[in-house]
PDB file of C-alpha atoms in Angstrom:
ATOM      1  CA  MET X 214     162.385  78.368  12.590  1.00 78.00           C
ATOM      2  CA  VAL X 215     164.556  79.051  15.629  1.00 89.00           C
ATOM      3  CA  LEU X 216     167.485  76.636  15.926  1.00 94.00           C
ATOM      4  CA  LEU X 217     168.756  75.811  19.422  1.00 97.00           C
ATOM      5  CA  TYR X 218     172.006  74.346  20.766  1.00 98.00           C
ATOM      6  CA  LEU X 219     171.813  73.104  24.367  1.00 98.00           C
ATOM      7  CA  ASP X 220     175.065  73.321  26.292  1.00 97.00           C
ATOM      8  CA  GLU X 221     176.227  70.127  27.991  1.00 95.00           C
ATOM      9  CA  ASN X 222     175.127  71.484  31.391  1.00 94.00           C
ATOM     10  CA  VAL X 223     171.492  71.796  30.283  1.00 95.00           C
ATOM     11  CA  ASN X 224     169.331  68.928  31.474  1.00 93.00           C
ATOM     12  CA  ARG X 225     168.216  66.662  28.639  1.00 95.00           C
ATOM     13  CA  GLN X 226     164.603  66.847  29.897  1.00 96.00           C
ATOM     14  CA  LEU X 227     164.546  70.594  29.227  1.00 97.00           C
ATOM     15  CA  GLY X 228     165.700  69.869  25.687  1.00 96.00           C
ATOM     16  CA  LEU X 229     162.980  67.256  25.253  1.00 97.00           C
ATOM     17  CA  LEU X 230     160.381  69.763  26.461  1.00 97.00           C
ATOM     18  CA  LEU X 231     161.653  72.268  23.879  1.00 96.00           C
ATOM     19  CA  LEU X 232     161.497  69.587  21.182  1.00 96.00           C
ATOM     20  CA  ALA X 233     157.892  68.854  22.180  1.00 96.00           C
ATOM     21  CA  LEU X 234     157.144  72.576  21.789  1.00 94.00           C
ATOM     22  CA  GLY X 235     158.339  72.360  18.185  1.00 93.00           C
ATOM     23  CA  PHE X 236     161.865  73.776  18.453  1.00 94.00           C
ATOM     24  CA  ASP X 237     164.779  72.363  16.476  1.00 95.00           C
ATOM     25  CA  VAL X 238     167.140  71.306  19.274  1.00 97.00           C
ATOM     26  CA  VAL X 239     170.692  69.921  19.153  1.00 98.00           C
ATOM     27  CA  PHE X 240     172.284  68.542  22.312  1.00 97.00           C
ATOM     28  CA  ALA X 241     175.970  69.358  22.870  1.00 96.00           C
ATOM     29  CA  ARG X 242     176.378  65.945  24.520  1.00 94.00           C
ATOM     30  CA  ASN X 243     175.537  64.311  21.192  1.00 95.00           C
ATOM     31  CA  LEU X 244     178.196  66.287  19.330  1.00 94.00           C
ATOM     32  CA  HIS X 245     181.172  66.581  21.667  1.00 94.00           C
ATOM     33  CA  PRO X 246     182.839  64.565  24.436  1.00 92.00           C
ATOM     34  CA  PRO X 247     182.147  65.473  28.088  1.00 92.00           C
ATOM     35  CA  HIS X 248     183.916  68.550  29.459  1.00 93.00           C
ATOM     36  CA  THR X 249     184.419  70.143  26.053  1.00 94.00           C
ATOM     37  CA  SER X 250     185.429  73.786  26.475  1.00 93.00           C
ATOM     38  CA  ASP X 251     182.735  76.428  26.242  1.00 94.00           C
ATOM     39  CA  HIS X 252     184.433  78.168  23.316  1.00 92.00           C
ATOM     40  CA  ILE X 253     184.052  74.959  21.266  1.00 95.00           C
ATOM     41  CA  HIS X 254     180.329  74.888  22.054  1.00 96.00           C
ATOM     42  CA  LEU X 255     179.952  78.538  21.044  1.00 95.00           C
ATOM     43  CA  ALA X 256     181.843  77.862  17.806  1.00 94.00           C
ATOM     44  CA  SER X 257     179.668  74.810  17.025  1.00 96.00           C
ATOM     45  CA  ALA X 258     176.458  76.700  17.706  1.00 96.00           C
ATOM     46  CA  THR X 259     177.659  79.622  15.593  1.00 94.00           C
ATOM     47  CA  ARG X 260     178.719  77.424  12.687  1.00 95.00           C
ATOM     48  CA  ASP X 261     175.232  75.874  12.607  1.00 95.00           C
ATOM     49  CA  GLY X 262     173.345  79.153  13.172  1.00 94.00           C
ATOM     50  CA  ARG X 263     171.947  77.948  16.508  1.00 96.00           C
ATOM     51  CA  ILE X 264     171.157  79.976  19.601  1.00 96.00           C
ATOM     52  CA  LEU X 265     173.182  78.579  22.491  1.00 98.00           C
ATOM     53  CA  ILE X 266     171.260  77.908  25.718  1.00 98.00           C
ATOM     54  CA  SER X 267     173.226  77.400  28.922  1.00 97.00           C
ATOM     55  CA  HIS X 268     173.178  77.749  32.696  1.00 95.00           C
ATOM     56  CA  ASP X 269     176.847  78.749  32.622  1.00 93.00           C
ATOM     57  CA  ARG X 270     177.574  82.443  33.162  1.00 90.00           C
ATOM     58  CA  ASP X 271     181.104  81.916  31.803  1.00 91.00           C
ATOM     59  CA  TYR X 272     179.532  82.594  28.422  1.00 93.00           C
ATOM     60  CA  LEU X 273     179.361  86.273  29.373  1.00 93.00           C
ATOM     61  CA  LEU X 274     183.165  86.407  29.203  1.00 91.00           C
ATOM     62  CA  LEU X 275     183.195  84.535  25.880  1.00 90.00           C
ATOM     63  CA  HIS X 276     180.527  86.851  24.466  1.00 91.00           C
ATOM     64  CA  ARG X 277     182.532  89.931  25.456  1.00 90.00           C
ATOM     65  CA  ALA X 278     185.772  88.464  24.112  1.00 88.00           C
ATOM     66  CA  TRP X 279     184.037  87.608  20.807  1.00 83.00           C
ATOM     67  CA  ARG X 280     182.626  91.099  20.459  1.00 84.00           C
ATOM     68  CA  ASP X 281     185.764  92.994  21.499  1.00 85.00           C
ATOM     69  CA  TRP X 282     188.322  90.847  19.689  1.00 83.00           C
ATOM     70  CA  PHE X 283     186.526  90.959  16.365  1.00 76.00           C
ATOM     71  CA  LYS X 284     185.826  94.683  16.758  1.00 76.00           C
ATOM     72  CA  ASP X 285     189.521  95.443  17.267  1.00 79.00           C
ATOM     73  CA  PHE X 286     191.302  92.733  15.277  1.00 80.00           C
ATOM     74  CA  GLY X 287     188.869  90.854  13.090  1.00 73.00           C
ATOM     75  CA  PRO X 288     187.356  91.318   9.689  1.00 76.00           C
ATOM     76  CA  SER X 289     184.863  94.037   8.956  1.00 75.00           C
ATOM     77  CA  PRO X 290     182.022  93.465   9.399  1.00 76.00           C
ATOM     78  CA  PRO X 291     182.721  91.135  12.317  1.00 73.00           C
ATOM     79  CA  PRO X 292     181.220  87.630  12.333  1.00 81.00           C
ATOM     80  CA  ARG X 293     178.149  87.192  14.486  1.00 87.00           C
ATOM     81  CA  HIS X 294     177.108  84.341  16.737  1.00 91.00           C
ATOM     82  CA  ALA X 295     173.434  83.335  16.723  1.00 94.00           C
ATOM     83  CA  GLY X 296     172.883  84.424  20.324  1.00 95.00           C
ATOM     84  CA  ILE X 297     173.363  83.137  23.854  1.00 97.00           C
ATOM     85  CA  LEU X 298     170.537  82.628  26.355  1.00 97.00           C
ATOM     86  CA  LEU X 299     171.357  82.014  30.009  1.00 97.00           C
ATOM     87  CA  ILE X 300     168.659  80.542  32.217  1.00 96.00           C
ATOM     88  CA  PRO X 301     168.901  79.171  35.774  1.00 94.00           C
ATOM     89  CA  GLN X 302     168.595  75.461  36.423  1.00 89.00           C
ATOM     90  CA  GLU X 303     166.689  73.524  39.040  1.00 82.00           C
ATOM     91  CA  PRO X 304     166.105  74.103  41.923  1.00 83.00           C
ATOM     92  CA  VAL X 305     166.005  77.831  41.032  1.00 84.00           C
ATOM     93  CA  ILE X 306     163.492  77.207  38.272  1.00 93.00           C
ATOM     94  CA  PRO X 307     161.754  73.952  37.302  1.00 95.00           C
ATOM     95  CA  LYS X 308     162.503  72.623  33.801  1.00 95.00           C
ATOM     96  CA  SER X 309     158.876  72.995  32.744  1.00 95.00           C
ATOM     97  CA  ASP X 310     158.908  76.676  33.740  1.00 96.00           C
ATOM     98  CA  ALA X 311     162.233  77.198  31.946  1.00 96.00           C
ATOM     99  CA  ALA X 312     160.746  75.687  28.785  1.00 96.00           C
ATOM    100  CA  MET X 313     157.763  78.055  28.939  1.00 96.00           C
ATOM    101  CA  ILE X 314     159.993  81.081  29.585  1.00 96.00           C
ATOM    102  CA  LEU X 315     162.131  80.166  26.585  1.00 96.00           C
ATOM    103  CA  ARG X 316     159.036  79.502  24.466  1.00 95.00           C
ATOM    104  CA  THR X 317     157.648  82.946  25.291  1.00 94.00           C
ATOM    105  CA  LEU X 318     160.904  84.663  24.369  1.00 94.00           C
ATOM    106  CA  LEU X 319     161.691  82.625  21.267  1.00 93.00           C
ATOM    107  CA  GLY X 320     158.140  82.425  19.995  1.00 86.00           C
ATOM    108  CA  SER X 321     157.811  86.199  19.863  1.00 73.00           C
ATOM    109  CA  ALA X 322     160.794  86.922  17.588  1.00 73.00           C
ATOM    110  CA  ALA X 323     162.727  85.573  14.648  1.00 70.00           C
ATOM    111  CA  GLY X 324     166.004  83.828  15.422  1.00 62.00           C
ATOM    112  CA  GLU X 325     167.951  86.727  13.881  1.00 77.00           C
ATOM    113  CA  ALA X 326     166.675  88.952  16.702  1.00 88.00           C
ATOM    114  CA  PHE X 327     169.211  87.283  19.010  1.00 93.00           C
ATOM    115  CA  SER X 328     172.228  87.587  16.715  1.00 92.00           C
ATOM    116  CA  SER X 329     175.390  88.418  18.721  1.00 92.00           C
ATOM    117  CA  ARG X 330     173.341  89.136  21.834  1.00 94.00           C
ATOM    118  CA  LEU X 331     173.531  87.564  25.278  1.00 96.00           C
ATOM    119  CA  LEU X 332     170.338  87.499  27.333  1.00 96.00           C
ATOM    120  CA  ASP X 333     170.145  86.384  30.957  1.00 96.00           C
ATOM    121  CA  TRP X 334     166.908  85.418  32.752  1.00 96.00           C
ATOM    122  CA  THR X 335     166.371  85.962  36.468  1.00 94.00           C
ATOM    123  CA  ALA X 336     163.200  85.580  38.506  1.00 92.00           C
ATOM    124  CA  ARG X 337     163.528  89.144  39.718  1.00 94.00           C
ATOM    125  CA  TYR X 338     164.064  90.925  36.392  1.00 95.00           C
ATOM    126  CA  GLY X 339     163.086  88.465  33.667  1.00 95.00           C
ATOM    127  CA  TRP X 340     165.206  88.694  30.495  1.00 95.00           C
ATOM    128  CA  GLN X 341     167.987  91.248  30.479  1.00 96.00           C
ATOM    129  CA  GLU X 342     170.602  91.839  27.821  1.00 94.00           C
ATOM    130  CA  LEU X 343     174.107  91.681  29.226  1.00 91.00           C
ATOM    131  CA  ASP X 344     176.834  93.563  27.486  1.00 80.00           C
TER     132      ASP X 344
END
């Protein structure tokens, strides 16, 4: 089963749609106070083996820092996060469409397929891996 962690900027209704589709969803708002730093959310998601879903492109910087820091200074092999998925929010894409886009991606692969990867969805290109 794919485990998901919804960043505090993700609308609760999107999370409820994902729950209705059968995903195991945790809401950041239920675990941490408002305005918790993104690195805390990434650490919480990683600790629980959950793919982090966000609208916040700041996670690209965190993903790169994670990868580069551990490569140069960390243990070998480096620890892996469970994955980061970035998807636009309304009005760019309705929540129901976002849920279906996530379902299509997540339903076609095991959760491990996203390990230490960051994928970004755009209407023009669909899912793209950002490095």
